Structures are given as C-alpha cells and as structure tokens.
C-alpha cells in the first residue's frame, strides 16, 4: 500500500493492535472483504489523514484510530464499500478533512461519528447531496465542532428533514448570524434577525423566497411501500393530542411538514380515527376541496377520504393515493 508518511507511521507503530482489531471485526461482521478494507485505507482514510497532518501532525494517531474502527464497523454493517447503503459517509469525511482539518484534529472521534450518523440518516431521505454542499460552506467558517454540528442540523432541516424543525430552531438561536444565514442558504447580507422569528411563528415562511399567497398546496408526503414509502394501503389522517398522524395498515405515523419539506416517522401501533375537519367556510365535494376563495381538484387521486387541520396546515388523504396532500393555510 502506498500511504502518506503520517498514516504509515501510525499503522506500523500499532501493527499488532490494528491486526487484532481487524480480526475482531472479521468475527463480528460476516463477509468483510479484506481487499475492500484495504481500499478504504489507501483511499479515503489516507486522504483524510494527510489533510489533517498538514495542520496538526500530533492529531494523527487519534484520528487514525477513529478512522480505522469506524471504517471497519461501517463496512461490516454494509453502510460503505461496494453496494453500501450510505456511500456519502466517505465523501462527508473527506469534505470535513479538506474544509475544516483543524476541527477534525480537535475532536476526530466525535466529528467523524456525527458526520457518519448524519449521512446514514440521510440515506433514507435522498442521500444528503445538497446538505453536503451546504456543509462545505459552513465547515471552514465554524469556530468549533459544536458550532459546526449545530449549523449542520439547521442545514439538514433547511434541506428537507422537517422532523428536525423544533430542535433546529433551538440550535438556530445559538448560531452566529452569518453562519445561520449560510445554513439556511440565505445570503448573509440579506439576513435579518426577524426572519428567524417569522420562521418560528409560520412554518410556511421562507426567508430566501418572496411570500406566496395562501391557501396553497405545498407538497405531497408518503408513498407505497413498493416504491420506497411506508404505506401498504392509502393512509387516513387524524390527530392525537393535537399531533397530526397518518394511519395505514394498522400503523400510525407522525407527520412532519413545513416549507422546506415533509416526511413521516413511525409513531405507534393501533388504529386511528380518521378526521373530517376543515377550516371554517371550506367544504369537500368528492375529489374537490373548496375554500371560500379557491378550488383544489384532486381527480387523479380519487375522492378525499379524510382531512385534519391545525392553525396553519390542512392535510388531506385520497382514495386512490398512498400519499397525503399538505395545504398551507398561512
């Protein structure tokens, strides 16, 4: 293997221990390909170590330790490597090494683990390509690992992980205005503190777009299990203690939606009484939703089967569709 001197020195000095760890990994994870692990060491791991060694050679031993163990575990669990379910993990590690080697030198284990966990999570939501692009902007500007991770969660919310909304808003309040603006893909020169207040009050407000009139159909959420979704049959919408839920085939799912995206998360087993709620003055006629000002036809999805409303959101389900429709009321 042709490795950078920094990684070569660490592997040579700890050869017996690294060999022991690899043997344990072979026992723990069936089917680890030694050649695939070798490719990780000579490729991404070597690149990351080389980038950090340029700014802090003293951090290399701890970094190499973390990379060795995490790479072995992720390869064994089939997250990375050929056919891996979260190949972007390696790109995320290399991005941090290139853009913020000093931060990686400070806390290699925690930062590598956080990036890996984030991209494993993103593997269920499209892979995280746009999140990584924003992270590349944030990383060189963050003053600490904690600040980068806070900004990273805000960026994850911005790029569609609506279930992070509440925690991301809390972290947003702790960020420097420039870093916050960048996490939300707003030009820093255009950022105003009042924007965050408006975002907290109105889930359909976007600081980087002109305002749009409500009511309006915002998005569809959910899909058939055969197409990567969670629903075995068309869902129905209801609520428990004010929380919007979708029900399909005996399973309940919490619904998370705002201007940046929507998704469903497993909630609990059991039935859910379908709701038939509408804002005052609205009505349903078959597959058509009618407000006092607008008409929303959904003929391609079949008759509207249930509807639930909150102060700012209306959710509809349909007879022929495994997705629900989300309507912004603000």
PDB file of C-alpha atoms in Angstrom:
ATOM      1  CA  UNK A   1       0.000   0.000   0.000  1.00  0.00           C
ATOM      2  CA  UNK A   2       1.269   3.478  -0.884  1.00  0.00           C
ATOM      3  CA  UNK A   3       0.273   5.619   2.079  1.00  0.00           C
ATOM      4  CA  UNK A   4       1.154   9.058   3.330  1.00  0.00           C
ATOM      5  CA  UNK A   5       4.049   9.030   5.815  1.00  0.00           C
ATOM      6  CA  UNK A   6       1.751  10.079   8.667  1.00  0.00           C
ATOM      7  CA  UNK A   7      -0.601   7.118   8.254  1.00  0.00           C
ATOM      8  CA  UNK A   8       2.245   4.716   7.509  1.00  0.00           C
ATOM      9  CA  UNK A   9       3.934   5.620  10.781  1.00  0.00           C
ATOM     10  CA  UNK A  10       0.783   5.091  12.850  1.00  0.00           C
ATOM     11  CA  UNK A  11      -0.098   1.764  11.245  1.00  0.00           C
ATOM     12  CA  UNK A  12       3.436   0.488  11.546  1.00  0.00           C
ATOM     13  CA  UNK A  13       3.744   1.517  15.181  1.00  0.00           C
ATOM     14  CA  UNK A  14       0.426  -0.081  16.133  1.00  0.00           C
ATOM     15  CA  UNK A  15       0.510  -3.042  13.757  1.00  0.00           C
ATOM     16  CA  UNK A  16      -0.256  -5.700  16.378  1.00  0.00           C
ATOM     17  CA  UNK A  17      -3.179  -3.749  17.820  1.00  0.00           C
ATOM     18  CA  UNK A  18      -4.636  -2.882  14.411  1.00  0.00           C
ATOM     19  CA  UNK A  19      -4.342  -6.524  13.323  1.00  0.00           C
ATOM     20  CA  UNK A  20      -6.170  -7.562  16.494  1.00  0.00           C
ATOM     21  CA  UNK A  21      -8.970  -5.075  15.821  1.00  0.00           C
ATOM     22  CA  UNK A  22      -9.299  -6.274  12.250  1.00  0.00           C
ATOM     23  CA  UNK A  23      -9.536  -9.902  13.408  1.00  0.00           C
ATOM     24  CA  UNK A  24     -12.274  -8.936  15.864  1.00  0.00           C
ATOM     25  CA  UNK A  25     -14.087  -7.140  13.048  1.00  0.00           C
ATOM     26  CA  UNK A  26     -13.931 -10.227  10.848  1.00  0.00           C
ATOM     27  CA  UNK A  27     -15.570 -12.234  13.621  1.00  0.00           C
ATOM     28  CA  UNK A  28     -18.209  -9.618  14.389  1.00  0.00           C
ATOM     29  CA  UNK A  29     -19.233  -8.806  10.835  1.00  0.00           C
ATOM     30  CA  UNK A  30     -19.683 -11.692   8.452  1.00  0.00           C
ATOM     31  CA  UNK A  31     -18.373 -11.192   4.968  1.00  0.00           C
ATOM     32  CA  UNK A  32     -15.956  -8.290   5.397  1.00  0.00           C
ATOM     33  CA  UNK A  33     -13.729  -8.232   2.337  1.00  0.00           C
ATOM     34  CA  UNK A  34     -10.104  -7.544   3.364  1.00  0.00           C
ATOM     35  CA  UNK A  35      -9.449  -6.080  -0.079  1.00  0.00           C
ATOM     36  CA  UNK A  36     -12.337  -3.632   0.338  1.00  0.00           C
ATOM     37  CA  UNK A  37     -10.999  -2.522   3.711  1.00  0.00           C
ATOM     38  CA  UNK A  38      -7.549  -2.104   2.226  1.00  0.00           C
ATOM     39  CA  UNK A  39      -9.057   0.155  -0.443  1.00  0.00           C
ATOM     40  CA  UNK A  40     -10.599   2.290   2.283  1.00  0.00           C
ATOM     41  CA  UNK A  41      -7.235   2.671   3.987  1.00  0.00           C
ATOM     42  CA  UNK A  42      -5.334   3.543   0.818  1.00  0.00           C
ATOM     43  CA  UNK A  43      -8.086   5.829  -0.465  1.00  0.00           C
ATOM     44  CA  UNK A  44     -10.363   7.915   1.765  1.00  0.00           C
ATOM     45  CA  UNK A  45      -8.629   7.192   5.084  1.00  0.00           C
ATOM     46  CA  UNK A  46      -5.211   8.096   3.708  1.00  0.00           C
ATOM     47  CA  UNK A  47      -6.607  11.284   2.146  1.00  0.00           C
ATOM     48  CA  UNK A  48      -8.213  12.357   5.429  1.00  0.00           C
ATOM     49  CA  UNK A  49      -5.120  11.651   7.498  1.00  0.00           C
ATOM     50  CA  UNK A  50      -2.936  13.501   5.005  1.00  0.00           C
ATOM     51  CA  UNK A  51      -5.158  16.586   5.103  1.00  0.00           C
ATOM     52  CA  UNK A  52      -5.161  16.755   8.899  1.00  0.00           C
ATOM     53  CA  UNK A  53      -1.431  16.014   9.188  1.00  0.00           C
ATOM     54  CA  UNK A  54      -0.710  19.225   7.273  1.00  0.00           C
ATOM     55  CA  UNK A  55      -2.229  21.328  10.054  1.00  0.00           C
ATOM     56  CA  UNK A  56      -1.692  19.159  13.160  1.00  0.00           C
ATOM     57  CA  UNK A  57       0.528  16.112  12.867  1.00  0.00           C
ATOM     58  CA  UNK A  58       0.072  15.428  16.567  1.00  0.00           C
ATOM     59  CA  UNK A  59      -3.607  14.673  15.987  1.00  0.00           C
ATOM     60  CA  UNK A  60      -2.893  11.853  13.527  1.00  0.00           C
ATOM     61  CA  UNK A  61      -2.752   8.899  15.990  1.00  0.00           C
ATOM     62  CA  UNK A  62      -6.192   9.613  17.475  1.00  0.00           C
ATOM     63  CA  UNK A  63      -7.596  10.362  14.020  1.00  0.00           C
ATOM     64  CA  UNK A  64      -6.214   7.137  12.545  1.00  0.00           C
ATOM     65  CA  UNK A  65      -7.618   5.147  15.465  1.00  0.00           C
ATOM     66  CA  UNK A  66     -11.084   6.606  14.930  1.00  0.00           C
ATOM     67  CA  UNK A  67     -10.983   6.151  11.165  1.00  0.00           C
ATOM     68  CA  UNK A  68      -9.816   2.548  11.431  1.00  0.00           C
ATOM     69  CA  UNK A  69     -12.552   1.494  13.835  1.00  0.00           C
ATOM     70  CA  UNK A  70     -15.380   3.474  12.241  1.00  0.00           C
ATOM     71  CA  UNK A  71     -14.479   2.382   8.706  1.00  0.00           C
ATOM     72  CA  UNK A  72     -14.331  -1.252   9.763  1.00  0.00           C
ATOM     73  CA  UNK A  73     -17.704  -1.070  11.520  1.00  0.00           C
ATOM     74  CA  UNK A  74     -19.436   0.798   8.685  1.00  0.00           C
ATOM     75  CA  UNK A  75     -18.007  -1.594   6.106  1.00  0.00           C
ATOM     76  CA  UNK A  76     -19.134  -4.567   8.172  1.00  0.00           C
ATOM     77  CA  UNK A  77     -22.632  -3.118   8.500  1.00  0.00           C
ATOM     78  CA  UNK A  78     -22.788  -2.504   4.728  1.00  0.00           C
ATOM     79  CA  UNK A  79     -23.093   1.255   5.012  1.00  0.00           C
ATOM     80  CA  UNK A  80     -19.953   1.930   2.965  1.00  0.00           C
ATOM     81  CA  UNK A  81     -17.986  -0.035   0.398  1.00  0.00           C
ATOM     82  CA  UNK A  82     -19.305  -1.587  -2.813  1.00  0.00           C
ATOM     83  CA  UNK A  83     -23.097  -1.597  -2.670  1.00  0.00           C
ATOM     84  CA  UNK A  84     -23.109   0.314   0.623  1.00  0.00           C
ATOM     85  CA  UNK A  85     -26.338   1.943   1.724  1.00  0.00           C
ATOM     86  CA  UNK A  86     -24.717   5.252   2.736  1.00  0.00           C
ATOM     87  CA  UNK A  87     -21.738   5.780   0.430  1.00  0.00           C
ATOM     88  CA  UNK A  88     -21.847   9.533   1.083  1.00  0.00           C
ATOM     89  CA  UNK A  89     -20.280   8.937   4.515  1.00  0.00           C
ATOM     90  CA  UNK A  90     -16.838   8.818   2.927  1.00  0.00           C
ATOM     91  CA  UNK A  91     -17.489  11.986   0.937  1.00  0.00           C
ATOM     92  CA  UNK A  92     -18.608  13.694   4.140  1.00  0.00           C
ATOM     93  CA  UNK A  93     -15.455  12.699   5.994  1.00  0.00           C
ATOM     94  CA  UNK A  94     -13.236  13.883   3.146  1.00  0.00           C
ATOM     95  CA  UNK A  95     -15.162  17.149   2.940  1.00  0.00           C
ATOM     96  CA  UNK A  96     -14.539  17.876   6.623  1.00  0.00           C
ATOM     97  CA  UNK A  97     -10.860  16.963   6.281  1.00  0.00           C
ATOM     98  CA  UNK A  98     -10.484  19.346   3.347  1.00  0.00           C
ATOM     99  CA  UNK A  99     -12.634  22.219   4.626  1.00  0.00           C
ATOM    100  CA  UNK A 100     -12.071  22.061   8.393  1.00  0.00           C
ATOM    101  CA  UNK A 101      -8.979  19.961   9.155  1.00  0.00           C
ATOM    102  CA  UNK A 102      -8.369  21.909  12.352  1.00  0.00           C
ATOM    103  CA  UNK A 103     -11.771  20.967  13.764  1.00  0.00           C
ATOM    104  CA  UNK A 104     -11.262  17.346  12.797  1.00  0.00           C
ATOM    105  CA  UNK A 105      -7.905  17.385  14.566  1.00  0.00           C
ATOM    106  CA  UNK A 106      -9.564  18.652  17.753  1.00  0.00           C
ATOM    107  CA  UNK A 107     -12.303  16.021  18.066  1.00  0.00           C
ATOM    108  CA  UNK A 108     -11.805  13.271  15.478  1.00  0.00           C
ATOM    109  CA  UNK A 109     -13.962  10.602  17.095  1.00  0.00           C
ATOM    110  CA  UNK A 110     -16.985  12.777  17.806  1.00  0.00           C
ATOM    111  CA  UNK A 111     -16.902  14.660  14.497  1.00  0.00           C
ATOM    112  CA  UNK A 112     -16.413  11.569  12.324  1.00  0.00           C
ATOM    113  CA  UNK A 113     -19.174   9.770  14.211  1.00  0.00           C
ATOM    114  CA  UNK A 114     -21.564  12.706  13.884  1.00  0.00           C
ATOM    115  CA  UNK A 115     -20.982  13.013  10.138  1.00  0.00           C
ATOM    116  CA  UNK A 116     -21.399   9.255   9.672  1.00  0.00           C
ATOM    117  CA  UNK A 117     -24.621   9.192  11.688  1.00  0.00           C
ATOM    118  CA  UNK A 118     -25.993  12.143   9.743  1.00  0.00           C
ATOM    119  CA  UNK A 119     -25.324  10.542   6.376  1.00  0.00           C
ATOM    120  CA  UNK A 120     -26.633   7.153   7.475  1.00  0.00           C
ATOM    121  CA  UNK A 121     -29.825   9.025   8.396  1.00  0.00           C
ATOM    122  CA  UNK A 122     -29.778  10.903   5.087  1.00  0.00           C
ATOM    123  CA  UNK A 123     -29.605   7.561   3.244  1.00  0.00           C
ATOM    124  CA  UNK A 124     -33.344   7.200   3.947  1.00  0.00           C
ATOM    125  CA  UNK A 125     -34.082  10.701   2.639  1.00  0.00           C
ATOM    126  CA  UNK A 126     -32.318  11.001  -0.695  1.00  0.00           C
ATOM    127  CA  UNK A 127     -28.676  10.755   0.330  1.00  0.00           C
ATOM    128  CA  UNK A 128     -27.892  14.269   1.546  1.00  0.00           C
ATOM    129  CA  UNK A 129     -26.121  15.686  -1.524  1.00  0.00           C
ATOM    130  CA  UNK A 130     -27.437  19.228  -1.039  1.00  0.00           C
ATOM    131  CA  UNK A 131     -26.786  19.075   2.689  1.00  0.00           C
ATOM    132  CA  UNK A 132     -23.149  18.223   1.978  1.00  0.00           C
ATOM    133  CA  UNK A 133     -22.885  21.214  -0.340  1.00  0.00           C
ATOM    134  CA  UNK A 134     -24.076  23.499   2.430  1.00  0.00           C
ATOM    135  CA  UNK A 135     -21.797  21.766   4.931  1.00  0.00           C
ATOM    136  CA  UNK A 136     -18.862  22.592   2.662  1.00  0.00           C
ATOM    137  CA  UNK A 137     -19.749  26.269   3.071  1.00  0.00           C
ATOM    138  CA  UNK A 138     -20.252  26.021   6.818  1.00  0.00           C
ATOM    139  CA  UNK A 139     -17.218  23.944   7.782  1.00  0.00           C
ATOM    140  CA  UNK A 140     -14.436  26.493   7.186  1.00  0.00           C
ATOM    141  CA  UNK A 141     -16.421  29.205   8.984  1.00  0.00           C
ATOM    142  CA  UNK A 142     -17.358  27.277  12.132  1.00  0.00           C
ATOM    143  CA  UNK A 143     -15.277  28.159  15.182  1.00  0.00           C
ATOM    144  CA  UNK A 144     -15.802  24.856  16.983  1.00  0.00           C
ATOM    145  CA  UNK A 145     -17.046  21.333  16.417  1.00  0.00           C
ATOM    146  CA  UNK A 146     -20.184  22.067  18.431  1.00  0.00           C
ATOM    147  CA  UNK A 147     -20.927  25.139  16.327  1.00  0.00           C
ATOM    148  CA  UNK A 148     -20.487  23.155  13.120  1.00  0.00           C
ATOM    149  CA  UNK A 149     -22.804  20.396  14.323  1.00  0.00           C
ATOM    150  CA  UNK A 150     -25.456  22.923  15.357  1.00  0.00           C
ATOM    151  CA  UNK A 151     -25.239  24.619  11.972  1.00  0.00           C
ATOM    152  CA  UNK A 152     -25.302  21.219  10.289  1.00  0.00           C
ATOM    153  CA  UNK A 153     -28.603  20.320  11.914  1.00  0.00           C
ATOM    154  CA  UNK A 154     -30.113  23.638  10.860  1.00  0.00           C
ATOM    155  CA  UNK A 155     -28.925  22.912   7.321  1.00  0.00           C
ATOM    156  CA  UNK A 156     -30.447  19.421   7.472  1.00  0.00           C
ATOM    157  CA  UNK A 157     -33.797  20.986   8.339  1.00  0.00           C
ATOM    158  CA  UNK A 158     -33.349  23.503   5.527  1.00  0.00           C
ATOM    159  CA  UNK A 159     -32.759  20.675   3.056  1.00  0.00           C
ATOM    160  CA  UNK A 160     -35.915  18.778   3.873  1.00  0.00           C
ATOM    161  CA  UNK A 161     -35.681  16.942   7.204  1.00  0.00           C
ATOM    162  CA  UNK A 162     -38.829  18.506   8.599  1.00  0.00           C
ATOM    163  CA  UNK A 163     -38.782  16.310  11.718  1.00  0.00           C
ATOM    164  CA  UNK A 164     -35.784  18.387  12.859  1.00  0.00           C
ATOM    165  CA  UNK A 165     -37.776  21.622  12.799  1.00  0.00           C
ATOM    166  CA  UNK A 166     -38.152  22.190  16.557  1.00  0.00           C
ATOM    167  CA  UNK A 167     -34.602  21.212  17.508  1.00  0.00           C
ATOM    168  CA  UNK A 168     -33.162  23.096  14.525  1.00  0.00           C
ATOM    169  CA  UNK A 169     -34.962  26.280  15.539  1.00  0.00           C
ATOM    170  CA  UNK A 170     -33.493  25.942  19.025  1.00  0.00           C
ATOM    171  CA  UNK A 171     -29.990  25.484  17.620  1.00  0.00           C
ATOM    172  CA  UNK A 172     -30.510  28.340  15.184  1.00  0.00           C
ATOM    173  CA  UNK A 173     -30.905  30.739  18.104  1.00  0.00           C
ATOM    174  CA  UNK A 174     -27.411  29.791  19.286  1.00  0.00           C
ATOM    175  CA  UNK A 175     -25.640  30.489  15.990  1.00  0.00           C
ATOM    176  CA  UNK A 176     -23.723  33.471  14.738  1.00  0.00           C
ATOM    177  CA  UNK A 177     -25.965  35.334  12.239  1.00  0.00           C
ATOM    178  CA  UNK A 178     -23.596  34.743   9.310  1.00  0.00           C
ATOM    179  CA  UNK A 179     -23.374  31.009   9.959  1.00  0.00           C
ATOM    180  CA  UNK A 180     -27.132  30.806  10.456  1.00  0.00           C
ATOM    181  CA  UNK A 181     -27.794  32.577   7.176  1.00  0.00           C
ATOM    182  CA  UNK A 182     -25.455  30.216   5.342  1.00  0.00           C
ATOM    183  CA  UNK A 183     -27.071  27.171   6.959  1.00  0.00           C
ATOM    184  CA  UNK A 184     -30.419  28.396   5.641  1.00  0.00           C
ATOM    185  CA  UNK A 185     -28.898  29.235   2.217  1.00  0.00           C
ATOM    186  CA  UNK A 186     -29.697  32.910   2.651  1.00  0.00           C
ATOM    187  CA  UNK A 187     -27.020  35.407   1.532  1.00  0.00           C
ATOM    188  CA  UNK A 188     -25.563  36.790   4.796  1.00  0.00           C
ATOM    189  CA  UNK A 189     -26.005  40.357   3.547  1.00  0.00           C
ATOM    190  CA  UNK A 190     -29.760  39.731   3.257  1.00  0.00           C
ATOM    191  CA  UNK A 191     -30.192  38.168   6.685  1.00  0.00           C
ATOM    192  CA  UNK A 192     -32.305  39.928   9.312  1.00  0.00           C
ATOM    193  CA  UNK A 193     -32.845  38.623  12.833  1.00  0.00           C
ATOM    194  CA  UNK A 194     -36.599  38.997  12.430  1.00  0.00           C
ATOM    195  CA  UNK A 195     -36.512  36.244   9.795  1.00  0.00           C
ATOM    196  CA  UNK A 196     -35.854  33.591  12.422  1.00  0.00           C
ATOM    197  CA  UNK A 197     -38.765  34.869  14.494  1.00  0.00           C
ATOM    198  CA  UNK A 198     -41.042  34.642  11.463  1.00  0.00           C
ATOM    199  CA  UNK A 199     -39.829  31.131  10.675  1.00  0.00           C
ATOM    200  CA  UNK A 200     -40.666  30.003  14.199  1.00  0.00           C
ATOM    201  CA  UNK A 201     -44.150  31.517  14.016  1.00  0.00           C
ATOM    202  CA  UNK A 202     -45.019  30.423  10.484  1.00  0.00           C
ATOM    203  CA  UNK A 203     -43.849  27.059   9.189  1.00  0.00           C
ATOM    204  CA  UNK A 204     -44.661  28.147   5.623  1.00  0.00           C
ATOM    205  CA  UNK A 205     -42.423  31.221   5.603  1.00  0.00           C
ATOM    206  CA  UNK A 206     -39.154  31.061   3.630  1.00  0.00           C
ATOM    207  CA  UNK A 207     -36.593  33.807   4.188  1.00  0.00           C
ATOM    208  CA  UNK A 208     -34.972  33.201   0.798  1.00  0.00           C
ATOM    209  CA  UNK A 209     -38.145  33.395  -1.317  1.00  0.00           C
ATOM    210  CA  UNK A 210     -40.825  36.027  -1.998  1.00  0.00           C
ATOM    211  CA  UNK A 211     -44.020  35.482   0.039  1.00  0.00           C
ATOM    212  CA  UNK A 212     -46.786  33.439  -1.585  1.00  0.00           C
ATOM    213  CA  UNK A 213     -50.499  33.782  -1.080  1.00  0.00           C
ATOM    214  CA  UNK A 214     -52.344  31.205   1.000  1.00  0.00           C
ATOM    215  CA  UNK A 215     -54.080  28.852   0.834  1.00  0.00           C
ATOM    216  CA  UNK A 216     -51.887  26.817  -1.481  1.00  0.00           C
ATOM    217  CA  UNK A 217     -50.994  23.175  -1.999  1.00  0.00           C
ATOM    218  CA  UNK A 218     -47.441  22.803  -0.740  1.00  0.00           C
ATOM    219  CA  UNK A 219     -46.449  19.190  -1.206  1.00  0.00           C
ATOM    220  CA  UNK A 220     -47.314  15.509  -1.105  1.00  0.00           C
ATOM    221  CA  UNK A 221     -45.975  13.229   1.584  1.00  0.00           C
ATOM    222  CA  UNK A 222     -45.839   9.441   1.752  1.00  0.00           C
ATOM    223  CA  UNK A 223     -45.666   6.660  -0.807  1.00  0.00           C
ATOM    224  CA  UNK A 224     -46.442   2.987  -1.357  1.00  0.00           C
ATOM    225  CA  UNK A 225     -44.046   0.529   0.283  1.00  0.00           C
ATOM    226  CA  UNK A 226     -43.207  -0.907  -3.131  1.00  0.00           C
ATOM    227  CA  UNK A 227     -41.829   2.481  -4.189  1.00  0.00           C
ATOM    228  CA  UNK A 228     -39.729   3.177  -1.139  1.00  0.00           C
ATOM    229  CA  UNK A 229     -42.539   4.560   1.000  1.00  0.00           C
ATOM    230  CA  UNK A 230     -44.066   3.361   4.259  1.00  0.00           C
ATOM    231  CA  UNK A 231     -47.728   2.884   3.361  1.00  0.00           C
ATOM    232  CA  UNK A 232     -49.108  -0.551   2.453  1.00  0.00           C
ATOM    233  CA  UNK A 233     -52.521   0.967   1.779  1.00  0.00           C
ATOM    234  CA  UNK A 234     -53.822   4.510   1.230  1.00  0.00           C
ATOM    235  CA  UNK A 235     -53.477   6.359   4.542  1.00  0.00           C
ATOM    236  CA  UNK A 236     -56.006   8.272   6.585  1.00  0.00           C
ATOM    237  CA  UNK A 237     -55.221  11.371   8.613  1.00  0.00           C
ATOM    238  CA  UNK A 238     -56.201  12.122  12.191  1.00  0.00           C
ATOM    239  CA  UNK A 239     -54.709  13.575  15.326  1.00  0.00           C
ATOM    240  CA  UNK A 240     -53.871  12.655  18.904  1.00  0.00           C
ATOM    241  CA  UNK A 241     -53.393  15.477  21.408  1.00  0.00           C
ATOM    242  CA  UNK A 242     -53.040  17.955  18.560  1.00  0.00           C
ATOM    243  CA  UNK A 243     -50.363  15.985  16.710  1.00  0.00           C
ATOM    244  CA  UNK A 244     -51.092  15.193  13.063  1.00  0.00           C
ATOM    245  CA  UNK A 245     -50.840  11.469  12.353  1.00  0.00           C
ATOM    246  CA  UNK A 246     -51.307   9.243   9.335  1.00  0.00           C
ATOM    247  CA  UNK A 247     -52.643   5.693   9.657  1.00  0.00           C
ATOM    248  CA  UNK A 248     -52.047   2.830   7.225  1.00  0.00           C
ATOM    249  CA  UNK A 249     -52.378  -0.947   7.646  1.00  0.00           C
ATOM    250  CA  UNK A 250     -52.516  -0.855  11.431  1.00  0.00           C
ATOM    251  CA  UNK A 251     -49.569   1.524  11.857  1.00  0.00           C
ATOM    252  CA  UNK A 252     -49.575   5.154  12.926  1.00  0.00           C
ATOM    253  CA  UNK A 253     -47.047   7.661  11.620  1.00  0.00           C
ATOM    254  CA  UNK A 254     -46.303  11.177  12.803  1.00  0.00           C
ATOM    255  CA  UNK A 255     -46.447  13.733  10.008  1.00  0.00           C
ATOM    256  CA  UNK A 256     -43.801  16.444   9.825  1.00  0.00           C
ATOM    257  CA  UNK A 257     -44.181  19.183   7.234  1.00  0.00           C
ATOM    258  CA  UNK A 258     -43.087  22.740   6.648  1.00  0.00           C
ATOM    259  CA  UNK A 259     -41.878  24.972   3.855  1.00  0.00           C
ATOM    260  CA  UNK A 260     -38.637  23.005   3.459  1.00  0.00           C
ATOM    261  CA  UNK A 261     -40.126  19.521   3.112  1.00  0.00           C
ATOM    262  CA  UNK A 262     -42.158  16.746   4.669  1.00  0.00           C
ATOM    263  CA  UNK A 263     -41.795  13.184   5.888  1.00  0.00           C
ATOM    264  CA  UNK A 264     -43.418  10.634   8.137  1.00  0.00           C
ATOM    265  CA  UNK A 265     -41.879   8.873  11.122  1.00  0.00           C
ATOM    266  CA  UNK A 266     -43.031   5.681  12.822  1.00  0.00           C
ATOM    267  CA  UNK A 267     -45.278   6.591  15.754  1.00  0.00           C
ATOM    268  CA  UNK A 268     -47.077   3.573  17.256  1.00  0.00           C
ATOM    269  CA  UNK A 269     -49.250   0.571  16.521  1.00  0.00           C
ATOM    270  CA  UNK A 270     -53.011   0.795  16.629  1.00  0.00           C
ATOM    271  CA  UNK A 271     -55.951   2.302  14.846  1.00  0.00           C
ATOM    272  CA  UNK A 272     -56.551   5.996  14.353  1.00  0.00           C
ATOM    273  CA  UNK A 273     -59.976   7.509  13.932  1.00  0.00           C
ATOM    274  CA  UNK A 274     -59.942   9.421  10.634  1.00  0.00           C
ATOM    275  CA  UNK A 275     -60.621  13.114  10.989  1.00  0.00           C
ATOM    276  CA  UNK A 276     -63.054  15.114   8.885  1.00  0.00           C
ATOM    277  CA  UNK A 277     -62.013  18.621   9.831  1.00  0.00           C
ATOM    278  CA  UNK A 278     -61.875  21.721   7.656  1.00  0.00           C
ATOM    279  CA  UNK A 279     -61.291  25.431   8.221  1.00  0.00           C
ATOM    280  CA  UNK A 280     -64.496  27.481   8.603  1.00  0.00           C
ATOM    281  CA  UNK A 281     -66.228  28.013   5.265  1.00  0.00           C
ATOM    282  CA  UNK A 282     -64.413  25.160   3.484  1.00  0.00           C
ATOM    283  CA  UNK A 283     -66.064  22.056   2.085  1.00  0.00           C
ATOM    284  CA  UNK A 284     -65.314  18.856   0.172  1.00  0.00           C
ATOM    285  CA  UNK A 285     -67.192  17.621  -2.877  1.00  0.00           C
ATOM    286  CA  UNK A 286     -65.890  14.195  -3.868  1.00  0.00           C
ATOM    287  CA  UNK A 287     -62.315  14.739  -5.016  1.00  0.00           C
ATOM    288  CA  UNK A 288     -62.510  18.539  -4.889  1.00  0.00           C
ATOM    289  CA  UNK A 289     -61.538  20.771  -1.979  1.00  0.00           C
ATOM    290  CA  UNK A 290     -63.217  24.167  -1.948  1.00  0.00           C
ATOM    291  CA  UNK A 291     -62.201  27.178   0.100  1.00  0.00           C
ATOM    292  CA  UNK A 292     -64.088  30.477   0.059  1.00  0.00           C
ATOM    293  CA  UNK A 293     -61.537  31.788  -2.478  1.00  0.00           C
ATOM    294  CA  UNK A 294     -60.146  28.780  -4.373  1.00  0.00           C
ATOM    295  CA  UNK A 295     -60.941  25.394  -5.820  1.00  0.00           C
ATOM    296  CA  UNK A 296     -58.472  22.484  -5.469  1.00  0.00           C
ATOM    297  CA  UNK A 297     -59.285  19.483  -7.697  1.00  0.00           C
ATOM    298  CA  UNK A 298     -57.647  16.117  -6.980  1.00  0.00           C
ATOM    299  CA  UNK A 299     -59.406  13.898  -9.530  1.00  0.00           C
ATOM    300  CA  UNK A 300     -56.259  11.860 -10.240  1.00  0.00           C
ATOM    301  CA  UNK A 301     -56.067  10.829  -6.560  1.00  0.00           C
ATOM    302  CA  UNK A 302     -59.722   9.893  -6.099  1.00  0.00           C
ATOM    303  CA  UNK A 303     -62.216  11.033  -3.510  1.00  0.00           C
ATOM    304  CA  UNK A 304     -60.946  12.849  -0.436  1.00  0.00           C
ATOM    305  CA  UNK A 305     -61.246  10.341   2.410  1.00  0.00           C
ATOM    306  CA  UNK A 306     -60.147  12.314   5.481  1.00  0.00           C
ATOM    307  CA  UNK A 307     -58.926  15.755   6.468  1.00  0.00           C
ATOM    308  CA  UNK A 308     -57.283  17.252   9.535  1.00  0.00           C
ATOM    309  CA  UNK A 309     -56.476  20.869  10.248  1.00  0.00           C
ATOM    310  CA  UNK A 310     -54.212  22.877  12.542  1.00  0.00           C
ATOM    311  CA  UNK A 311     -53.768  26.623  12.843  1.00  0.00           C
ATOM    312  CA  UNK A 312     -51.536  26.720   9.762  1.00  0.00           C
ATOM    313  CA  UNK A 313     -51.908  23.409   7.921  1.00  0.00           C
ATOM    314  CA  UNK A 314     -54.574  21.256   6.277  1.00  0.00           C
ATOM    315  CA  UNK A 315     -53.827  17.616   5.433  1.00  0.00           C
ATOM    316  CA  UNK A 316     -55.941  15.531   3.053  1.00  0.00           C
ATOM    317  CA  UNK A 317     -55.921  11.844   2.139  1.00  0.00           C
ATOM    318  CA  UNK A 318     -57.306  10.270  -1.006  1.00  0.00           C
ATOM    319  CA  UNK A 319     -58.970   7.011  -2.006  1.00  0.00           C
ATOM    320  CA  UNK A 320     -56.513   6.114  -4.757  1.00  0.00           C
ATOM    321  CA  UNK A 321     -53.282   7.514  -3.392  1.00  0.00           C
ATOM    322  CA  UNK A 322     -50.633   6.326  -0.934  1.00  0.00           C
ATOM    323  CA  UNK A 323     -49.617   9.947  -0.390  1.00  0.00           C
ATOM    324  CA  UNK A 324     -51.262  12.731   1.597  1.00  0.00           C
ATOM    325  CA  UNK A 325     -51.681  16.313   0.400  1.00  0.00           C
ATOM    326  CA  UNK A 326     -50.449  19.176   2.577  1.00  0.00           C
ATOM    327  CA  UNK A 327     -52.069  22.606   2.183  1.00  0.00           C
ATOM    328  CA  UNK A 328     -50.575  25.764   3.695  1.00  0.00           C
ATOM    329  CA  UNK A 329     -53.135  27.999   5.383  1.00  0.00           C
ATOM    330  CA  UNK A 330     -50.749  30.884   6.151  1.00  0.00           C
TER     331      UNK A 330
END
